[in-house]
CSV table of C-alpha atoms and ligand atoms in Angstrom, one decimal:
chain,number,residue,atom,x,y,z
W,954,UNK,CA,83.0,92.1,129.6
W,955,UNK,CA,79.4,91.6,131.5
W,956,UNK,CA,79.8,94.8,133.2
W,957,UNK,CA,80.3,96.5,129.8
W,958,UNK,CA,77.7,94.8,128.2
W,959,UNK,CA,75.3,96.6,130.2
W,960,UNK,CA,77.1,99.8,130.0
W,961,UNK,CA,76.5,99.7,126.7
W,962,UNK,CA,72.9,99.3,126.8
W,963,UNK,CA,71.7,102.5,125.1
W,964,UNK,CA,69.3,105.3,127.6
W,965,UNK,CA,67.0,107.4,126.4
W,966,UNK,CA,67.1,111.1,127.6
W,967,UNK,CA,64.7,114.2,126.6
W,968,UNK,CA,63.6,111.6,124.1
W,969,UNK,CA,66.9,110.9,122.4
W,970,UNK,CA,68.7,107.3,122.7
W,971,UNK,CA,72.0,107.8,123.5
W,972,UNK,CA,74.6,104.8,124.0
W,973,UNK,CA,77.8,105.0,125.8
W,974,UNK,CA,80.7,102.6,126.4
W,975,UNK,CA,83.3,102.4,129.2
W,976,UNK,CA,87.0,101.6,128.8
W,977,UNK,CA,87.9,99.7,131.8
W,978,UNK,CA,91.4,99.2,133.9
W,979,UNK,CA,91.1,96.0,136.3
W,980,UNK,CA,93.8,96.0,139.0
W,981,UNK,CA,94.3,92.5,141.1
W,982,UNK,CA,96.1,93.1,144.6
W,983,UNK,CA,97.6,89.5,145.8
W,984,UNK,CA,98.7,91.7,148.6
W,985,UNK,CA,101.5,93.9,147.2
W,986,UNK,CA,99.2,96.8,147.6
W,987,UNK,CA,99.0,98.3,151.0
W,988,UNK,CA,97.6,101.3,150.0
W,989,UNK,CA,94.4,102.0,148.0
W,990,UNK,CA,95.9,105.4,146.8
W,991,UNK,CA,98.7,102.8,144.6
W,992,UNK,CA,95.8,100.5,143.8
W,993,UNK,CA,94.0,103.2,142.1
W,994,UNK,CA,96.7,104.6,140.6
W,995,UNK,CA,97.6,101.8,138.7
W,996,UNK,CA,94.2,100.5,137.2
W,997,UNK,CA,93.9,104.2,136.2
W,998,UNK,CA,96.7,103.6,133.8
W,999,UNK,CA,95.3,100.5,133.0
W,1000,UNK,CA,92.0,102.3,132.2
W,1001,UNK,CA,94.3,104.4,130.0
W,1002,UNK,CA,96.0,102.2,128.3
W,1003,UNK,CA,92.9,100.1,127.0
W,1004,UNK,CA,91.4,103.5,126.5
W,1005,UNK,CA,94.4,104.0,123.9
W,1006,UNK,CA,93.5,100.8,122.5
W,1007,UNK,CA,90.2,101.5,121.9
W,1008,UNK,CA,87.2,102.3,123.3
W,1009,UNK,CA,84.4,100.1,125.3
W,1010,UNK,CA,87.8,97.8,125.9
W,1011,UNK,CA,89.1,96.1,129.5
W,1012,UNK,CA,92.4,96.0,130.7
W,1013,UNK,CA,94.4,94.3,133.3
W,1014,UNK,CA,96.8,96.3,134.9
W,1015,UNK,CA,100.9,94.9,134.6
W,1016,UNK,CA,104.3,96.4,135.7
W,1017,UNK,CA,105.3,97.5,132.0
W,1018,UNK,CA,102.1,99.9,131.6
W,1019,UNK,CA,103.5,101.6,134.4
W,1020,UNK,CA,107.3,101.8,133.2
W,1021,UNK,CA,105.8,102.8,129.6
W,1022,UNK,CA,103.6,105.9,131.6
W,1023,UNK,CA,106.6,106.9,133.3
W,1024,UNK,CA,108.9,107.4,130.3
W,1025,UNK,CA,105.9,108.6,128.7
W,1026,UNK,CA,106.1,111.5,131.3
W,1027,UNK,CA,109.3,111.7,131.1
W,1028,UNK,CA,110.0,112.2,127.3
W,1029,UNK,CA,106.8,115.0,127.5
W,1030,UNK,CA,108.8,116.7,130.3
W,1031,UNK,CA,112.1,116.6,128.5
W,1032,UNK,CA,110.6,117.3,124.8
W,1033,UNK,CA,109.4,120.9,126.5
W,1034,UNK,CA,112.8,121.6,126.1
W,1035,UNK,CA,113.7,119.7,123.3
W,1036,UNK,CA,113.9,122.9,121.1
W,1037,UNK,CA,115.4,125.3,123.1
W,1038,UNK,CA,118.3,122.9,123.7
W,1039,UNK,CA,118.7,122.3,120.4
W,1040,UNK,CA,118.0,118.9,120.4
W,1041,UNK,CA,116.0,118.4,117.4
W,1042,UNK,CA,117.1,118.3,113.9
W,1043,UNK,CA,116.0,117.1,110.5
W,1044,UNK,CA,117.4,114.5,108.7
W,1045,UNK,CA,116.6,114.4,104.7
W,1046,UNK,CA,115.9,111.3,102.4
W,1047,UNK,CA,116.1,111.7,98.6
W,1048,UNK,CA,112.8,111.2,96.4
W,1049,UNK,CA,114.0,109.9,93.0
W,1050,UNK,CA,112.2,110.3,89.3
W,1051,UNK,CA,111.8,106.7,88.3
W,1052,UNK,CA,112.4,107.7,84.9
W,1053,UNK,CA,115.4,110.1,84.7
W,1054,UNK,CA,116.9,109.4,88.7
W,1055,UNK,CA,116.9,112.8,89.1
W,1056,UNK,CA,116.5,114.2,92.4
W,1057,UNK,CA,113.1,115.5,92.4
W,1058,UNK,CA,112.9,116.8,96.2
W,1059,UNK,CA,113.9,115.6,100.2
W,1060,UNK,CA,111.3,114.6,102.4
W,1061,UNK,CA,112.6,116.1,106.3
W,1062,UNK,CA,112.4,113.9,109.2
W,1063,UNK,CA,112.5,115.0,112.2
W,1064,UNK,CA,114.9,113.5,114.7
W,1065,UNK,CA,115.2,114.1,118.4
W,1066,UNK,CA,118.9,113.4,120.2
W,1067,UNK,CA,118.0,112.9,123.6
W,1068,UNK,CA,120.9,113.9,126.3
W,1069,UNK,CA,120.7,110.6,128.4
W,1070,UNK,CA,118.6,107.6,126.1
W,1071,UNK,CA,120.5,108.9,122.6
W,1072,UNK,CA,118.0,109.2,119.4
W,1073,UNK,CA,114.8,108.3,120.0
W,1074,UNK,CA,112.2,107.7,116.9
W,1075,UNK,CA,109.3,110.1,116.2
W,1076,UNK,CA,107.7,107.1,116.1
W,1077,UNK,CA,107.4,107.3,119.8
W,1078,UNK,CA,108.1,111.5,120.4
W,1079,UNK,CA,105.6,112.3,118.0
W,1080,UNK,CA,102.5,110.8,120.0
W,1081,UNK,CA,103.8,112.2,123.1
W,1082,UNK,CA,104.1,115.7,121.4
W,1083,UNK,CA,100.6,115.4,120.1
W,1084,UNK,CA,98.7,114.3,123.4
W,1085,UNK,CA,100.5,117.2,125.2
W,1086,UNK,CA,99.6,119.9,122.8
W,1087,UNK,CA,103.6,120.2,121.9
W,1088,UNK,CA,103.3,118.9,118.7
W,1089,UNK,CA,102.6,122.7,117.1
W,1090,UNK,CA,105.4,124.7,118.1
W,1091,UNK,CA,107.5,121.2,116.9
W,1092,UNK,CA,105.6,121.6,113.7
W,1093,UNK,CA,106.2,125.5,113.2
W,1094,UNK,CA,110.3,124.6,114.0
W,1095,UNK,CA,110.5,121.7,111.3
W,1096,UNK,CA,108.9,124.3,108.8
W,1097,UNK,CA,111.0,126.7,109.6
W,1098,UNK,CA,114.1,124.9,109.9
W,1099,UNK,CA,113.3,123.1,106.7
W,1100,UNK,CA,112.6,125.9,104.8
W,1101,UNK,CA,116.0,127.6,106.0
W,1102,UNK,CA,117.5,124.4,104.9
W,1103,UNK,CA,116.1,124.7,101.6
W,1104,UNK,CA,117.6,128.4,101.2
W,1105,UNK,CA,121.3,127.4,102.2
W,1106,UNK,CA,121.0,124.5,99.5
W,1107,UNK,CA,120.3,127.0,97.0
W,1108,UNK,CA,123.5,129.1,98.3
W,1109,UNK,CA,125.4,126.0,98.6
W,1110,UNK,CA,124.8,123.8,95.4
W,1111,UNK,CA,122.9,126.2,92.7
W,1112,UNK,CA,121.2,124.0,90.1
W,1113,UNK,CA,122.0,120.8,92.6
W,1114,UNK,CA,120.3,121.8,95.2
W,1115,UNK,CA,116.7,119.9,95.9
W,1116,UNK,CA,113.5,121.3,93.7
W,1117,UNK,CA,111.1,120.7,96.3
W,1118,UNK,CA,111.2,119.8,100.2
W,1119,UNK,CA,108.3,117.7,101.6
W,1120,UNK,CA,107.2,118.3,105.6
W,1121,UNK,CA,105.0,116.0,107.3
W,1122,UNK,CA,102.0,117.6,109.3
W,1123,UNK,CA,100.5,115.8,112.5
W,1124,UNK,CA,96.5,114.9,112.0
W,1125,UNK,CA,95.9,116.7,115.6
W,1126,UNK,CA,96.6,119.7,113.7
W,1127,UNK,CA,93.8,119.7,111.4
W,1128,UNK,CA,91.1,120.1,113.8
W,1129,UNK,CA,91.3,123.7,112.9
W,1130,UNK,CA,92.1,126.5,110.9
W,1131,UNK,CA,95.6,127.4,112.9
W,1132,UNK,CA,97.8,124.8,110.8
W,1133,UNK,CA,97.5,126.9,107.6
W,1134,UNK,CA,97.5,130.4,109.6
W,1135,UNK,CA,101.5,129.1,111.1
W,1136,UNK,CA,102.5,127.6,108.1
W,1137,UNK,CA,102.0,130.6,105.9
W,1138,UNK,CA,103.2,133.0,108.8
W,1139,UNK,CA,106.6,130.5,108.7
W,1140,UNK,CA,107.0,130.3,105.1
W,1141,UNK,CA,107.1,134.2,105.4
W,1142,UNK,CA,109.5,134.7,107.1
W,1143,UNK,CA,111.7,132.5,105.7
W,1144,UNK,CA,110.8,134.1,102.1
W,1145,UNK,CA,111.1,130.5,100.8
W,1146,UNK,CA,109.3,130.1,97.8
W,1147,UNK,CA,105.9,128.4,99.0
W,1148,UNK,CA,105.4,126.2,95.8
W,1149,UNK,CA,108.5,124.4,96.7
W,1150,UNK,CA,107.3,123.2,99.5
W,1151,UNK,CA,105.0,119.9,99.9
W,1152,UNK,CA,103.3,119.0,102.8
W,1153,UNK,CA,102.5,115.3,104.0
W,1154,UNK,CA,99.1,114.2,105.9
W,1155,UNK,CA,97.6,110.6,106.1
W,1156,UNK,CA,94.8,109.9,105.1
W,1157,UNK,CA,93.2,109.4,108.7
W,1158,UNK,CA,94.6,113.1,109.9
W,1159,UNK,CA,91.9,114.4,107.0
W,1160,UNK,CA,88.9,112.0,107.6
W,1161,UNK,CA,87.8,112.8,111.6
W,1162,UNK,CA,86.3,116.0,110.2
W,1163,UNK,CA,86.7,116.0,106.1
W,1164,UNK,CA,84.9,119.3,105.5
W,1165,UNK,CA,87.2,121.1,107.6
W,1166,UNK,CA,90.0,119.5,106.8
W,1167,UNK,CA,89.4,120.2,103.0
W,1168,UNK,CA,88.7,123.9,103.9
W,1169,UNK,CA,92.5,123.9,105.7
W,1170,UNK,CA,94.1,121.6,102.5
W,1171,UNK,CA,92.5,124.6,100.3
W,1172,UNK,CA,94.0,127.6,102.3
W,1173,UNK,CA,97.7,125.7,102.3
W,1174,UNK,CA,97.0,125.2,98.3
W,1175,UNK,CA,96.5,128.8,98.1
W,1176,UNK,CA,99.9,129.6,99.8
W,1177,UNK,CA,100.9,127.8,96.5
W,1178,UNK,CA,102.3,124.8,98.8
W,1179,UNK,CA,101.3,121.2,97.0
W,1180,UNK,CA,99.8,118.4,99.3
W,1181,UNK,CA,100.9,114.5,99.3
W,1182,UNK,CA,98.8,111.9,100.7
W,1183,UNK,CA,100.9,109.8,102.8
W,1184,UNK,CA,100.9,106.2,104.0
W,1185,UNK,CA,98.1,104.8,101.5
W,1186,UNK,CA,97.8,102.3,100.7
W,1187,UNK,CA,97.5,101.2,104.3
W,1188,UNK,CA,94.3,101.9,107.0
W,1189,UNK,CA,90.9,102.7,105.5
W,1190,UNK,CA,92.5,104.5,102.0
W,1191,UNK,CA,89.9,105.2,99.7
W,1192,UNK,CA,89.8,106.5,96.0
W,1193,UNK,CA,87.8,108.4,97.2
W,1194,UNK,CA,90.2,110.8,99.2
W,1195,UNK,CA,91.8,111.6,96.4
W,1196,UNK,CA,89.2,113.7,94.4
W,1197,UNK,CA,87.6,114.9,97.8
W,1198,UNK,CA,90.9,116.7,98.7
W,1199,UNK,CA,93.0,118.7,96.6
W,1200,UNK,CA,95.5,116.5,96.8
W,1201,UNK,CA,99.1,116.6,94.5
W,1202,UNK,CA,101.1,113.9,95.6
W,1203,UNK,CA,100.1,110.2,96.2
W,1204,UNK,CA,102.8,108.3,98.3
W,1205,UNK,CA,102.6,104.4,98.5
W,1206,UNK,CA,102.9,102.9,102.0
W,1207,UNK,CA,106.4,101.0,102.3
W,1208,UNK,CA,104.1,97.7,103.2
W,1209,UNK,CA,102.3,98.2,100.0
W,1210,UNK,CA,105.4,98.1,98.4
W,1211,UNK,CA,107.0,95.2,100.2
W,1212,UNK,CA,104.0,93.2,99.2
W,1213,UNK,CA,104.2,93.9,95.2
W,1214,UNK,CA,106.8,91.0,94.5
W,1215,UNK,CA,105.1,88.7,96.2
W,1216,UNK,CA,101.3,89.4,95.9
W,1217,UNK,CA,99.9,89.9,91.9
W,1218,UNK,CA,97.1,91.6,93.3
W,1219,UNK,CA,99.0,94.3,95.3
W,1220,UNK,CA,100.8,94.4,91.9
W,1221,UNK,CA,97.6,95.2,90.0
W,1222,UNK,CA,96.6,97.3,92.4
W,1223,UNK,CA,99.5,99.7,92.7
W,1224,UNK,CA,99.5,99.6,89.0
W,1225,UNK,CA,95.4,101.0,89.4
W,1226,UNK,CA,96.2,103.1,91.4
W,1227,UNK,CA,99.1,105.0,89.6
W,1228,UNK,CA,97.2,104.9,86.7
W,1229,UNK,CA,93.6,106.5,88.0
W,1230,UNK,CA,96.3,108.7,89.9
W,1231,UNK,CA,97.9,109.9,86.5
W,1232,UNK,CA,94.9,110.7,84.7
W,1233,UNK,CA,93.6,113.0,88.0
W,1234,UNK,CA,97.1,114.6,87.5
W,1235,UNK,CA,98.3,113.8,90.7
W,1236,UNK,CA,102.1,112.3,91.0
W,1237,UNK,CA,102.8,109.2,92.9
W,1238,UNK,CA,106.0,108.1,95.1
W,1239,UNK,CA,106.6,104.7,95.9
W,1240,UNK,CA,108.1,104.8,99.6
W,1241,UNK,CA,110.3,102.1,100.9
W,1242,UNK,CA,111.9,101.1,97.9
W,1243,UNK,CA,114.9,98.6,99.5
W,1244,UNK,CA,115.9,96.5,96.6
W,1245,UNK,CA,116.3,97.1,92.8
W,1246,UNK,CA,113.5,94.7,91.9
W,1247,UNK,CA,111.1,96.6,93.5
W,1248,UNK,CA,112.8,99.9,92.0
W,1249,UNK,CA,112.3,98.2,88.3
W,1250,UNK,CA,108.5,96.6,89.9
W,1251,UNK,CA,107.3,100.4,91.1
W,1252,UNK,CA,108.3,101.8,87.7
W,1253,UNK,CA,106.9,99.4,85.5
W,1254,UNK,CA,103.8,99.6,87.3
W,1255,UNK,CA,104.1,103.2,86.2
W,1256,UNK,CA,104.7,104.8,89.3
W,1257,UNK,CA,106.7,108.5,89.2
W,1258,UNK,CA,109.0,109.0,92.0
W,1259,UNK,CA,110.9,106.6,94.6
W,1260,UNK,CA,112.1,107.1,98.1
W,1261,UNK,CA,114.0,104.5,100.0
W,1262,UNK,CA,117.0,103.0,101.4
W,1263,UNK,CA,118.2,101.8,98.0
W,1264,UNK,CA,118.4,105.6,97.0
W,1265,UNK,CA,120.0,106.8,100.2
W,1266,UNK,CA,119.0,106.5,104.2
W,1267,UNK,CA,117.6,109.8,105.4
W,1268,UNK,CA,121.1,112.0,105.6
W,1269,UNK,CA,122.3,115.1,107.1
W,1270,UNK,CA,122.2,118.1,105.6
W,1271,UNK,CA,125.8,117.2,104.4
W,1272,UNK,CA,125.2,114.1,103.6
W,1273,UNK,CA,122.7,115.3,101.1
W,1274,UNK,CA,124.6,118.0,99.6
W,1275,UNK,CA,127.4,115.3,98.8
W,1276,UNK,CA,124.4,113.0,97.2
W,1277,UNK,CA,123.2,115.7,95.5
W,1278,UNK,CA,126.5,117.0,94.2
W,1279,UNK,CA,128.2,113.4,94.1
W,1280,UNK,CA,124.8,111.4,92.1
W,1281,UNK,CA,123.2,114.8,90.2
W,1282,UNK,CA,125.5,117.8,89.6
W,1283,UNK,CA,123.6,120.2,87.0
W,1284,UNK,CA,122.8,118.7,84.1
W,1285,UNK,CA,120.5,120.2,80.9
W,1286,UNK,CA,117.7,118.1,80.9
W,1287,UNK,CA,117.8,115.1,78.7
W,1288,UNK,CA,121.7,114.4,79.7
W,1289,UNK,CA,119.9,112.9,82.8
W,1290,UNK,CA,118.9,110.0,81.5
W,1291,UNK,CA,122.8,109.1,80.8
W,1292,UNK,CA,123.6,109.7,84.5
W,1293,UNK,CA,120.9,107.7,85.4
W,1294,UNK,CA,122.5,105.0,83.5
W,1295,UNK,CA,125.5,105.9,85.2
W,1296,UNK,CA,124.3,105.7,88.5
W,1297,UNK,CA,122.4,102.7,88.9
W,1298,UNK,CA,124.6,100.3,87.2
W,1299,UNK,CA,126.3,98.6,90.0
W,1300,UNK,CA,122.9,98.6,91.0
W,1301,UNK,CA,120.3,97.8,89.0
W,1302,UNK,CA,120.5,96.3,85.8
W,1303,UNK,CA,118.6,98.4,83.8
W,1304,UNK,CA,118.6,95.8,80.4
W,1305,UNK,CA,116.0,93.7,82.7
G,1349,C2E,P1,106.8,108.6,107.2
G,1349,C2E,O1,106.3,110.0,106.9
G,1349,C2E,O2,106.0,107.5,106.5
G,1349,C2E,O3,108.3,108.5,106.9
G,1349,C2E,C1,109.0,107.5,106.3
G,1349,C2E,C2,109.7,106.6,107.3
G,1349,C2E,O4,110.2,105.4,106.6
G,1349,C2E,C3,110.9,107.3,107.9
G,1349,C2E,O5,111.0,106.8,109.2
G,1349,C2E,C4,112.0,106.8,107.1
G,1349,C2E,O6,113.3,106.8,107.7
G,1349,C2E,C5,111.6,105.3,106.8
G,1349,C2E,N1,112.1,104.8,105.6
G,1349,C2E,C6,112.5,105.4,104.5
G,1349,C2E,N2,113.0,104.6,103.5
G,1349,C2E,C7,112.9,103.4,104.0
G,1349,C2E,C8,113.2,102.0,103.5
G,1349,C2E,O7,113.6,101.8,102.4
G,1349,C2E,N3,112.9,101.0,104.4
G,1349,C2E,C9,112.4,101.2,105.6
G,1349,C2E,N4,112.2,100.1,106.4
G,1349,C2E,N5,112.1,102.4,106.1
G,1349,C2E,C10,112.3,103.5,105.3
G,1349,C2E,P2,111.2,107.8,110.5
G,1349,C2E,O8,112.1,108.8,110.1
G,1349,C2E,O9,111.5,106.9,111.6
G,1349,C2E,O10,109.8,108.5,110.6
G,1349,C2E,C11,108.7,107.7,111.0
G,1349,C2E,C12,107.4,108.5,111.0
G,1349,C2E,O11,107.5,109.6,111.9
G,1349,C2E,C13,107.2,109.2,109.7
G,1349,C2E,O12,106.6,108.3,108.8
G,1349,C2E,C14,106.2,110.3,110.1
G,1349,C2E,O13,104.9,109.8,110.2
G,1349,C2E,C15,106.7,110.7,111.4
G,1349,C2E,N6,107.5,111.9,111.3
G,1349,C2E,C16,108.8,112.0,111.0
G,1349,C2E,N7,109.1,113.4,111.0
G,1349,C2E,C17,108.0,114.1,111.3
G,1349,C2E,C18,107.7,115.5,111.4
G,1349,C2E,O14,108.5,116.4,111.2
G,1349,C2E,N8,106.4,115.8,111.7
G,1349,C2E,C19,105.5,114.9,112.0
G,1349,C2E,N9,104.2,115.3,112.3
G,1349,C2E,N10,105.7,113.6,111.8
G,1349,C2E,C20,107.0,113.2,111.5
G,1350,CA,CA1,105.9,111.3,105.3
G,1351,CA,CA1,105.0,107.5,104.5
């Protein structure tokens, strides 16, 4: 901590102060080294590793950064092939009107069935497939594939199938212009219709460099595509955001929405929120919902949509086609309301 102390004493050159800091990895060798090559290796992936947890931070090197850096290296290697092998697919959770339970539109997550560990969470593969500059040709697939998805729902189901379909976008890719240049070349080819498609971004992929970012948010609105502001609620989320950015779609973080029953002022705030959110005409989806109360909680608090385990788990494209055709076969609108009923009862009690 000394030694970056004085690191971080700021230098002056050609007149201008500059300041730098220095991520450290410290490596002790109580003689299980007995080659300098290994002991450099490893507080190199030390230095990583507390470079990943933030800059102008110190690390000591353990056994578990390296087993983390080698299956690290080894999902990268394997998720090269990932696509080709066909070993990626999207899985597709239900977003709900609060006041009719119709299906409004799927949000596609991307799942990855590895040959030897089984499925592994994008939780994990999509940081590895961002760092390694794999993460675009991942994104192009998931619009493709979801759009094509979209197209056999309409053959399949008619009036059931989903209105909308919403993919999630990686921040990395909003460094530059290329995102909306793929996306429109993908959407196409498919010939989907580009205003039934919604992309996701959080709030953080936008704010690295805002005035680009708002240029690229502007060319996917011009596709016709609507934008949704993921995760807020949670991070530095700012009201702000949402009359920089043209954005369509708030979605409440599932933390947010764990905390409403317990916390008033969560409460309050959602209930802000939705209402600042309405009045900017932007829509707002309260992710996470697990339990009826906070179904009945998220609507009184005038939220639109919800997406969540108590609707359905993320499902196959199957498994959606029987929700869809099972839980909201083609109704006129109005007659909605009565399946609503219908279908939440041995749920929710909607007298509360
Ligand atoms: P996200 O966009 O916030 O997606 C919602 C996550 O919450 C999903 O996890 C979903 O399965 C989970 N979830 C939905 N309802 C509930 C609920 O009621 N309770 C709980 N506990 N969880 C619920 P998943 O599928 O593991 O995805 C995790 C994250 O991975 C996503 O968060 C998103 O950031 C990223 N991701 C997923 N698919 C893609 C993709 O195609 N592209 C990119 N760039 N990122 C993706
Ligand atoms: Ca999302
Ligand atoms: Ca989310």
């Amino acid at each position: 901590a000394c030694l970056q102390q004085v690191l971080a004493e700021p230098y002056v050159i050609g007149g201008v102060e500059l300041r730098s800091t220095a991520s450290i990895g410290v490596v002790s060798n109580h003689g299980q080294y007995s080659c300098a090559n290994d002991l450099i290796r490893d507080a190199d992936v030390a230095m990583y590793e507390s470079k990943r947890a933030g800059r102008g931070s110190y690390l000591v090197f353990d056994t578990s950064m390296r087993d983390q850096v080698q299956r690290q290296l080894k999902l990268e290697a394997d998720l090269g092939m990932a696509i080709e092998n066909g070993q990626l697919s999207l899985a597709y959770q239900p977003i709900v009107s609060l006041e009719s339970g119709e299906i409004y539109g799927v949000e596609a997550l991307l799942r990855w069935q590895h040959p030897e560990d089984g499925w592994i969470s994008p939780e994990e593969f999509i940081p590895i497939a961002e760092d390694s500059g794999l993460i675009q040709n991942i994104c192009d697939w998931v619009v493709f594939e979801g759009c094509c998805q979209l197209i056999q729902w309409d053959t399949e189901l008619g009036a059931a199938a989903p209105n909308s379909i919403s993919l999630n976008l990686s921040p990395r890719q909003f460094a530059n212009f290329e995102v909306a240049k793929r996306v429109a070349q993908v959407l196409h080819d498919t010939g989907v219709d580009p205003s039934r498609i919604v992309f996701e971004l959080t709030e953080s992929a936008l704010m690295s460099d805002p005035d680009i970012a708002a240029k690229v948010l502007q060319r996917i609105k011009d596709l016709g595509s609507r934008i949704a502001l993921d995760d807020f609620g949670i991070g530095n989320s700012s009201f702000a955001s949402l009359h920089r950015f043209p954005v369509d779609i708030l979605k409440f973080d599932r933390s947010f929405i764990n905390g409403i029953q317990e916390e008033r002022d969560l409460a309050s705030l959602v209930h802000s929120i939705a209402v600042l959110a309405r009045n900017l005409g932007i829509c707002t989806v309260a992710e996470g919902v697990e339990v009826p109360e906070q179904f009945l909680a998220v609507r009184e608090l005038g939220c639109d949509m919800a997406q969540g385990y108590l609707i359905a788990k993320p499902l196959t494209p199957d498994g959606f086609a029987e929700f869809a055709v099972g839980q909201n076969p083609a109704v006129p609108s109005g007659v909605g309301a009565i399946i609503f009923q219908n279908r939440w009862e041995d749920k929710i009690d909607l007298s509360v």
